[in-house]
């Protein structure tokens, strides 16, 4: 499932992040790439251990912890400390799959979900679409600054070359309590439908209580914590 989260960060937060990033040193993005994807990758990143990355990452993690769509759709167990990249004119990242296991914050993660949080307005650059392949074909994603896309880390994906301007983003991975995308998607759909039914029938309707129980019982059966 591709999960589009609108306004994950406010315009003020995006402006703050950009102001800090403007004075932060950037390095070749191949530092976090595996040997194979390093050949496909051409971008710039803020070093993982840079104080700015940690400070800005905390802002993102705090916002996500309060974001109902992210919590319901990703069912996060661990969120990798957010990283920051930019693609200037001529830069891109050809087809690849993200590494299955990563180390971040002293912890070993399984990457179930990949996330890109856009920090540039789409009008500020041409190209730079995040293209994600799934069973239904290819999806080209280019979102307003502050919006985020969360997608299965098992997907082949690429960033199209930027032909004008510069594309800034935060990217990170999530280990979900529910490893399998199909199960996570069903839980997300059920939670969304439950929200609508609760609005119609109220929290105390017997059907609402039963379906809420079913949601939690499925989560209990499928979750690894
Ligand atoms: Ni990737």
PDB file of C-alpha atoms and ligand atoms in Angstrom:
ATOM      1  CA  UNK A   1       0.000   0.000   0.000  1.00  0.00           C
ATOM      2  CA  UNK A   2       1.150   3.537  -0.762  1.00  0.00           C
ATOM      3  CA  UNK A   3       0.157   5.778   2.116  1.00  0.00           C
ATOM      4  CA  UNK A   4       0.057   9.512   1.396  1.00  0.00           C
ATOM      5  CA  UNK A   5       0.131  11.540   4.603  1.00  0.00           C
ATOM      6  CA  UNK A   6      -0.817  15.147   4.037  1.00  0.00           C
ATOM      7  CA  UNK A   7       0.786  17.922   6.097  1.00  0.00           C
ATOM      8  CA  UNK A   8       2.938  15.589   8.193  1.00  0.00           C
ATOM      9  CA  UNK A   9       4.827  18.794   8.985  1.00  0.00           C
ATOM     10  CA  UNK A  10       3.372  22.297   9.088  1.00  0.00           C
ATOM     11  CA  UNK A  11       4.609  25.040   6.756  1.00  0.00           C
ATOM     12  CA  UNK A  12       6.424  26.597   9.744  1.00  0.00           C
ATOM     13  CA  UNK A  13       8.170  23.322  10.539  1.00  0.00           C
ATOM     14  CA  UNK A  14       9.230  22.844   6.920  1.00  0.00           C
ATOM     15  CA  UNK A  15      10.625  26.398   6.870  1.00  0.00           C
ATOM     16  CA  UNK A  16      12.572  25.719  10.083  1.00  0.00           C
ATOM     17  CA  UNK A  17      14.034  22.492   8.723  1.00  0.00           C
ATOM     18  CA  UNK A  18      15.068  24.176   5.498  1.00  0.00           C
ATOM     19  CA  UNK A  19      16.717  27.057   7.362  1.00  0.00           C
ATOM     20  CA  UNK A  20      18.832  24.631   9.421  1.00  0.00           C
ATOM     21  CA  UNK A  21      19.641  22.457   6.396  1.00  0.00           C
ATOM     22  CA  UNK A  22      20.841  25.487   4.434  1.00  0.00           C
ATOM     23  CA  UNK A  23      23.765  25.898   6.855  1.00  0.00           C
ATOM     24  CA  UNK A  24      24.499  22.163   7.205  1.00  0.00           C
ATOM     25  CA  UNK A  25      27.320  20.459   5.302  1.00  0.00           C
ATOM     26  CA  UNK A  26      26.171  17.859   2.741  1.00  0.00           C
ATOM     27  CA  UNK A  27      28.182  14.822   1.677  1.00  0.00           C
ATOM     28  CA  UNK A  28      27.977  12.272  -1.142  1.00  0.00           C
ATOM     29  CA  UNK A  29      24.857  10.132  -0.612  1.00  0.00           C
ATOM     30  CA  UNK A  30      26.700   6.891  -1.327  1.00  0.00           C
ATOM     31  CA  UNK A  31      27.675   6.752   2.382  1.00  0.00           C
ATOM     32  CA  UNK A  32      24.393   4.985   3.238  1.00  0.00           C
ATOM     33  CA  UNK A  33      24.104   2.916   0.059  1.00  0.00           C
ATOM     34  CA  UNK A  34      24.940  -0.760  -0.318  1.00  0.00           C
ATOM     35  CA  UNK A  35      27.580  -1.691  -2.887  1.00  0.00           C
ATOM     36  CA  UNK A  36      25.000  -2.376  -5.594  1.00  0.00           C
ATOM     37  CA  UNK A  37      22.785   0.660  -5.107  1.00  0.00           C
ATOM     38  CA  UNK A  38      25.859   2.925  -4.781  1.00  0.00           C
ATOM     39  CA  UNK A  39      26.258   2.509  -8.534  1.00  0.00           C
ATOM     40  CA  UNK A  40      22.746   3.867  -9.077  1.00  0.00           C
ATOM     41  CA  UNK A  41      22.838   6.665  -6.532  1.00  0.00           C
ATOM     42  CA  UNK A  42      23.754  10.275  -7.200  1.00  0.00           C
ATOM     43  CA  UNK A  43      22.661  12.710  -4.522  1.00  0.00           C
ATOM     44  CA  UNK A  44      23.804  14.565  -1.409  1.00  0.00           C
ATOM     45  CA  UNK A  45      23.026  13.742   2.210  1.00  0.00           C
ATOM     46  CA  UNK A  46      23.474  15.210   5.647  1.00  0.00           C
ATOM     47  CA  UNK A  47      25.804  12.835   7.579  1.00  0.00           C
ATOM     48  CA  UNK A  48      23.824  10.527   9.888  1.00  0.00           C
ATOM     49  CA  UNK A  49      25.724  11.674  12.967  1.00  0.00           C
ATOM     50  CA  UNK A  50      25.436  15.413  12.224  1.00  0.00           C
ATOM     51  CA  UNK A  51      23.843  17.248  15.184  1.00  0.00           C
ATOM     52  CA  UNK A  52      21.443  18.986  12.776  1.00  0.00           C
ATOM     53  CA  UNK A  53      20.182  15.626  11.504  1.00  0.00           C
ATOM     54  CA  UNK A  54      19.446  14.478  15.058  1.00  0.00           C
ATOM     55  CA  UNK A  55      17.717  17.737  16.027  1.00  0.00           C
ATOM     56  CA  UNK A  56      15.569  17.889  12.898  1.00  0.00           C
ATOM     57  CA  UNK A  57      14.878  14.172  13.056  1.00  0.00           C
ATOM     58  CA  UNK A  58      13.395  14.621  16.522  1.00  0.00           C
ATOM     59  CA  UNK A  59      10.984  17.228  15.163  1.00  0.00           C
ATOM     60  CA  UNK A  60       9.815  14.744  12.541  1.00  0.00           C
ATOM     61  CA  UNK A  61       9.519  11.823  14.964  1.00  0.00           C
ATOM     62  CA  UNK A  62       7.502  13.919  17.422  1.00  0.00           C
ATOM     63  CA  UNK A  63       5.115  14.991  14.650  1.00  0.00           C
ATOM     64  CA  UNK A  64       4.718  11.415  13.405  1.00  0.00           C
ATOM     65  CA  UNK A  65       4.008  10.077  16.881  1.00  0.00           C
ATOM     66  CA  UNK A  66       0.926  12.308  16.979  1.00  0.00           C
ATOM     67  CA  UNK A  67      -0.149  11.585  13.405  1.00  0.00           C
ATOM     68  CA  UNK A  68      -3.125   9.198  13.402  1.00  0.00           C
ATOM     69  CA  UNK A  69      -2.779   8.292   9.722  1.00  0.00           C
ATOM     70  CA  UNK A  70       0.877   7.340  10.163  1.00  0.00           C
ATOM     71  CA  UNK A  71       0.278   5.346  13.342  1.00  0.00           C
ATOM     72  CA  UNK A  72      -2.711   3.498  11.864  1.00  0.00           C
ATOM     73  CA  UNK A  73      -1.160   2.909   8.432  1.00  0.00           C
ATOM     74  CA  UNK A  74       2.400   2.029   9.462  1.00  0.00           C
ATOM     75  CA  UNK A  75       1.740   0.450  12.879  1.00  0.00           C
ATOM     76  CA  UNK A  76       5.294   1.470  13.778  1.00  0.00           C
ATOM     77  CA  UNK A  77       7.410  -0.561  16.162  1.00  0.00           C
ATOM     78  CA  UNK A  78      10.621   1.359  15.459  1.00  0.00           C
ATOM     79  CA  UNK A  79      11.278   4.390  13.299  1.00  0.00           C
ATOM     80  CA  UNK A  80      14.793   4.800  11.947  1.00  0.00           C
ATOM     81  CA  UNK A  81      16.304   8.225  12.807  1.00  0.00           C
ATOM     82  CA  UNK A  82      15.288  10.427   9.844  1.00  0.00           C
ATOM     83  CA  UNK A  83      17.968  11.268   7.286  1.00  0.00           C
ATOM     84  CA  UNK A  84      18.078  14.145   4.811  1.00  0.00           C
ATOM     85  CA  UNK A  85      18.965  14.195   1.139  1.00  0.00           C
ATOM     86  CA  UNK A  86      18.939  16.539  -1.784  1.00  0.00           C
ATOM     87  CA  UNK A  87      19.034  16.116  -5.523  1.00  0.00           C
ATOM     88  CA  UNK A  88      20.462  19.090  -7.352  1.00  0.00           C
ATOM     89  CA  UNK A  89      20.233  19.532 -11.108  1.00  0.00           C
ATOM     90  CA  UNK A  90      21.445  16.391 -12.873  1.00  0.00           C
ATOM     91  CA  UNK A  91      21.170  14.162  -9.791  1.00  0.00           C
ATOM     92  CA  UNK A  92      18.937  11.090  -9.452  1.00  0.00           C
ATOM     93  CA  UNK A  93      18.778   7.584  -8.033  1.00  0.00           C
ATOM     94  CA  UNK A  94      18.161   4.734 -10.483  1.00  0.00           C
ATOM     95  CA  UNK A  95      16.134   1.563  -9.741  1.00  0.00           C
ATOM     96  CA  UNK A  96      16.985  -0.142  -6.453  1.00  0.00           C
ATOM     97  CA  UNK A  97      15.557  -1.829  -3.366  1.00  0.00           C
ATOM     98  CA  UNK A  98      16.466  -0.540   0.083  1.00  0.00           C
ATOM     99  CA  UNK A  99      18.521  -2.755   2.383  1.00  0.00           C
ATOM    100  CA  UNK A 100      16.422  -5.128   4.506  1.00  0.00           C
ATOM    101  CA  UNK A 101      18.368  -4.529   7.713  1.00  0.00           C
ATOM    102  CA  UNK A 102      19.827  -1.282   8.955  1.00  0.00           C
ATOM    103  CA  UNK A 103      21.551   0.045  12.056  1.00  0.00           C
ATOM    104  CA  UNK A 104      20.332   3.307  13.485  1.00  0.00           C
ATOM    105  CA  UNK A 105      20.506   4.852  16.934  1.00  0.00           C
ATOM    106  CA  UNK A 106      22.440   1.792  18.135  1.00  0.00           C
ATOM    107  CA  UNK A 107      19.574  -0.542  17.181  1.00  0.00           C
ATOM    108  CA  UNK A 108      19.209  -3.103  14.397  1.00  0.00           C
ATOM    109  CA  UNK A 109      16.076  -2.540  12.307  1.00  0.00           C
ATOM    110  CA  UNK A 110      14.141  -4.552   9.774  1.00  0.00           C
ATOM    111  CA  UNK A 111      12.979  -2.094   7.106  1.00  0.00           C
ATOM    112  CA  UNK A 112       9.332  -2.937   6.410  1.00  0.00           C
ATOM    113  CA  UNK A 113       8.381   0.510   5.153  1.00  0.00           C
ATOM    114  CA  UNK A 114      10.267   3.300   3.423  1.00  0.00           C
ATOM    115  CA  UNK A 115       9.197   6.899   3.874  1.00  0.00           C
ATOM    116  CA  UNK A 116       9.935  10.109   1.999  1.00  0.00           C
ATOM    117  CA  UNK A 117       8.929  13.439   3.513  1.00  0.00           C
ATOM    118  CA  UNK A 118       9.105  16.165   0.897  1.00  0.00           C
ATOM    119  CA  UNK A 119      10.804  19.417   1.957  1.00  0.00           C
ATOM    120  CA  UNK A 120      10.722  21.232  -1.402  1.00  0.00           C
ATOM    121  CA  UNK A 121       7.707  22.681  -3.089  1.00  0.00           C
ATOM    122  CA  UNK A 122       6.974  20.893  -6.412  1.00  0.00           C
ATOM    123  CA  UNK A 123       7.261  24.230  -8.219  1.00  0.00           C
ATOM    124  CA  UNK A 124      10.872  24.580  -7.059  1.00  0.00           C
ATOM    125  CA  UNK A 125      12.175  21.773  -9.282  1.00  0.00           C
ATOM    126  CA  UNK A 126      11.472  19.742 -12.414  1.00  0.00           C
ATOM    127  CA  UNK A 127      11.886  15.960 -12.487  1.00  0.00           C
ATOM    128  CA  UNK A 128      12.727  14.382  -9.136  1.00  0.00           C
ATOM    129  CA  UNK A 129       9.604  12.197  -8.997  1.00  0.00           C
ATOM    130  CA  UNK A 130       9.814   9.199  -6.689  1.00  0.00           C
ATOM    131  CA  UNK A 131       8.703   6.296  -8.904  1.00  0.00           C
ATOM    132  CA  UNK A 132       7.508   3.228  -6.998  1.00  0.00           C
ATOM    133  CA  UNK A 133       6.702  -0.108  -8.647  1.00  0.00           C
ATOM    134  CA  UNK A 134       4.054  -2.406  -7.222  1.00  0.00           C
ATOM    135  CA  UNK A 135       1.656  -5.079  -8.465  1.00  0.00           C
ATOM    136  CA  UNK A 136      -0.456  -2.386 -10.139  1.00  0.00           C
ATOM    137  CA  UNK A 137       2.368  -0.773 -12.094  1.00  0.00           C
ATOM    138  CA  UNK A 138       4.448   2.347 -11.545  1.00  0.00           C
ATOM    139  CA  UNK A 139       3.456   5.312  -9.414  1.00  0.00           C
ATOM    140  CA  UNK A 140       5.188   8.672  -9.825  1.00  0.00           C
ATOM    141  CA  UNK A 141       5.043  10.601  -6.564  1.00  0.00           C
ATOM    142  CA  UNK A 142       5.777  14.312  -6.188  1.00  0.00           C
ATOM    143  CA  UNK A 143       4.117  15.885  -3.168  1.00  0.00           C
ATOM    144  CA  UNK A 144       3.809  19.333  -1.593  1.00  0.00           C
ATOM    145  CA  UNK A 145       6.439  20.270   0.992  1.00  0.00           C
ATOM    146  CA  UNK A 146       5.404  18.778   4.336  1.00  0.00           C
ATOM    147  CA  UNK A 147       3.610  15.792   2.783  1.00  0.00           C
ATOM    148  CA  UNK A 148       4.928  12.264   3.098  1.00  0.00           C
ATOM    149  CA  UNK A 149       4.668   8.984   1.204  1.00  0.00           C
ATOM    150  CA  UNK A 150       5.078   5.655   3.020  1.00  0.00           C
ATOM    151  CA  UNK A 151       5.527   2.539   0.858  1.00  0.00           C
ATOM    152  CA  UNK A 152       6.664  -1.069   1.215  1.00  0.00           C
ATOM    153  CA  UNK A 153      10.446  -1.196   1.482  1.00  0.00           C
ATOM    154  CA  UNK A 154      10.297  -4.316  -0.703  1.00  0.00           C
ATOM    155  CA  UNK A 155       9.348  -2.120  -3.707  1.00  0.00           C
ATOM    156  CA  UNK A 156      11.723  -1.347  -6.553  1.00  0.00           C
ATOM    157  CA  UNK A 157      11.883   2.446  -6.709  1.00  0.00           C
ATOM    158  CA  UNK A 158      13.898   5.316  -8.157  1.00  0.00           C
ATOM    159  CA  UNK A 159      14.186   9.078  -8.084  1.00  0.00           C
ATOM    160  CA  UNK A 160      13.996  10.608 -11.534  1.00  0.00           C
ATOM    161  CA  UNK A 161      16.808  12.997 -12.463  1.00  0.00           C
ATOM    162  CA  UNK A 162      16.224  16.590 -11.410  1.00  0.00           C
ATOM    163  CA  UNK A 163      16.367  18.790 -14.495  1.00  0.00           C
ATOM    164  CA  UNK A 164      15.861  22.177 -12.774  1.00  0.00           C
ATOM    165  CA  UNK A 165      16.202  23.394  -9.214  1.00  0.00           C
ATOM    166  CA  UNK A 166      16.785  21.218  -6.160  1.00  0.00           C
ATOM    167  CA  UNK A 167      14.678  18.580  -4.416  1.00  0.00           C
ATOM    168  CA  UNK A 168      15.122  18.313  -0.639  1.00  0.00           C
ATOM    169  CA  UNK A 169      13.586  15.569   1.455  1.00  0.00           C
ATOM    170  CA  UNK A 170      13.821  13.571   4.623  1.00  0.00           C
ATOM    171  CA  UNK A 171      13.845   9.805   4.237  1.00  0.00           C
ATOM    172  CA  UNK A 172      13.748   6.977   6.730  1.00  0.00           C
ATOM    173  CA  UNK A 173      12.510   3.479   7.392  1.00  0.00           C
ATOM    174  CA  UNK A 174       9.963   1.913   9.691  1.00  0.00           C
ATOM    175  CA  UNK A 175       9.928  -1.495  11.296  1.00  0.00           C
ATOM    176  CA  UNK A 176       6.244  -2.240  11.621  1.00  0.00           C
ATOM    177  CA  UNK A 177       4.559  -4.329  14.291  1.00  0.00           C
ATOM    178  CA  UNK A 178       2.922  -6.104  11.320  1.00  0.00           C
ATOM    179  CA  UNK A 179       5.601  -7.275   8.921  1.00  0.00           C
ATOM    180  CA  UNK A 180       3.431  -8.258   5.947  1.00  0.00           C
ATOM    181  CA  UNK A 181       2.146  -5.452   3.751  1.00  0.00           C
ATOM    182  CA  UNK A 182      -1.132  -7.246   2.880  1.00  0.00           C
ATOM    183  CA  UNK A 183      -2.086  -7.704   6.540  1.00  0.00           C
ATOM    184  CA  UNK A 184      -1.076  -4.161   7.405  1.00  0.00           C
ATOM    185  CA  UNK A 185      -3.192  -2.886   4.530  1.00  0.00           C
ATOM    186  CA  UNK A 186      -6.264  -4.825   5.720  1.00  0.00           C
ATOM    187  CA  UNK A 187      -5.851  -3.437   9.240  1.00  0.00           C
ATOM    188  CA  UNK A 188      -5.542   0.081   7.827  1.00  0.00           C
ATOM    189  CA  UNK A 189      -8.731  -0.334   5.767  1.00  0.00           C
ATOM    190  CA  UNK A 190     -10.595  -1.763   8.723  1.00  0.00           C
ATOM    191  CA  UNK A 191      -9.468   1.079  10.965  1.00  0.00           C
ATOM    192  CA  UNK A 192     -10.568   3.648   8.382  1.00  0.00           C
ATOM    193  CA  UNK A 193     -13.972   1.980   7.986  1.00  0.00           C
ATOM    194  CA  UNK A 194     -14.363   1.718  11.738  1.00  0.00           C
ATOM    195  CA  UNK A 195     -13.838   5.450  12.046  1.00  0.00           C
ATOM    196  CA  UNK A 196     -16.695   6.057   9.612  1.00  0.00           C
ATOM    197  CA  UNK A 197     -18.983   3.582  11.341  1.00  0.00           C
ATOM    198  CA  UNK A 198     -18.237   5.109  14.751  1.00  0.00           C
ATOM    199  CA  UNK A 199     -19.142   8.529  13.394  1.00  0.00           C
ATOM    200  CA  UNK A 200     -22.481   7.131  12.143  1.00  0.00           C
ATOM    201  CA  UNK A 201     -23.449   4.831  14.995  1.00  0.00           C
ATOM    202  CA  UNK A 202     -21.536   6.153  17.999  1.00  0.00           C
ATOM    203  CA  UNK A 203     -18.913   4.381  20.114  1.00  0.00           C
ATOM    204  CA  UNK A 204     -21.391   2.255  22.101  1.00  0.00           C
ATOM    205  CA  UNK A 205     -23.235   0.562  19.251  1.00  0.00           C
ATOM    206  CA  UNK A 206     -22.839  -3.253  19.594  1.00  0.00           C
ATOM    207  CA  UNK A 207     -21.567  -3.582  16.000  1.00  0.00           C
ATOM    208  CA  UNK A 208     -18.921  -0.935  16.667  1.00  0.00           C
ATOM    209  CA  UNK A 209     -17.801  -2.723  19.818  1.00  0.00           C
ATOM    210  CA  UNK A 210     -17.642  -6.065  17.992  1.00  0.00           C
ATOM    211  CA  UNK A 211     -15.724  -4.739  14.996  1.00  0.00           C
ATOM    212  CA  UNK A 212     -13.307  -2.834  17.242  1.00  0.00           C
ATOM    213  CA  UNK A 213     -12.687  -6.105  19.039  1.00  0.00           C
ATOM    214  CA  UNK A 214     -12.120  -7.885  15.744  1.00  0.00           C
ATOM    215  CA  UNK A 215      -9.579  -5.246  14.704  1.00  0.00           C
ATOM    216  CA  UNK A 216      -7.646  -5.689  17.926  1.00  0.00           C
ATOM    217  CA  UNK A 217      -7.843  -9.452  17.785  1.00  0.00           C
ATOM    218  CA  UNK A 218      -6.370  -9.454  14.269  1.00  0.00           C
ATOM    219  CA  UNK A 219      -3.665  -7.058  15.423  1.00  0.00           C
ATOM    220  CA  UNK A 220      -2.987  -9.330  18.401  1.00  0.00           C
ATOM    221  CA  UNK A 221      -2.635 -12.312  16.069  1.00  0.00           C
ATOM    222  CA  UNK A 222      -0.356 -10.573  13.565  1.00  0.00           C
ATOM    223  CA  UNK A 223       1.722  -8.144  15.624  1.00  0.00           C
ATOM    224  CA  UNK A 224       5.335  -8.822  16.630  1.00  0.00           C
ATOM    225  CA  UNK A 225       6.472  -6.574  19.465  1.00  0.00           C
TER     226      UNK A 225
HETATM  227 NI1  LIG B   1      15.621   3.848  -1.786  1.00  0.00          NI
END
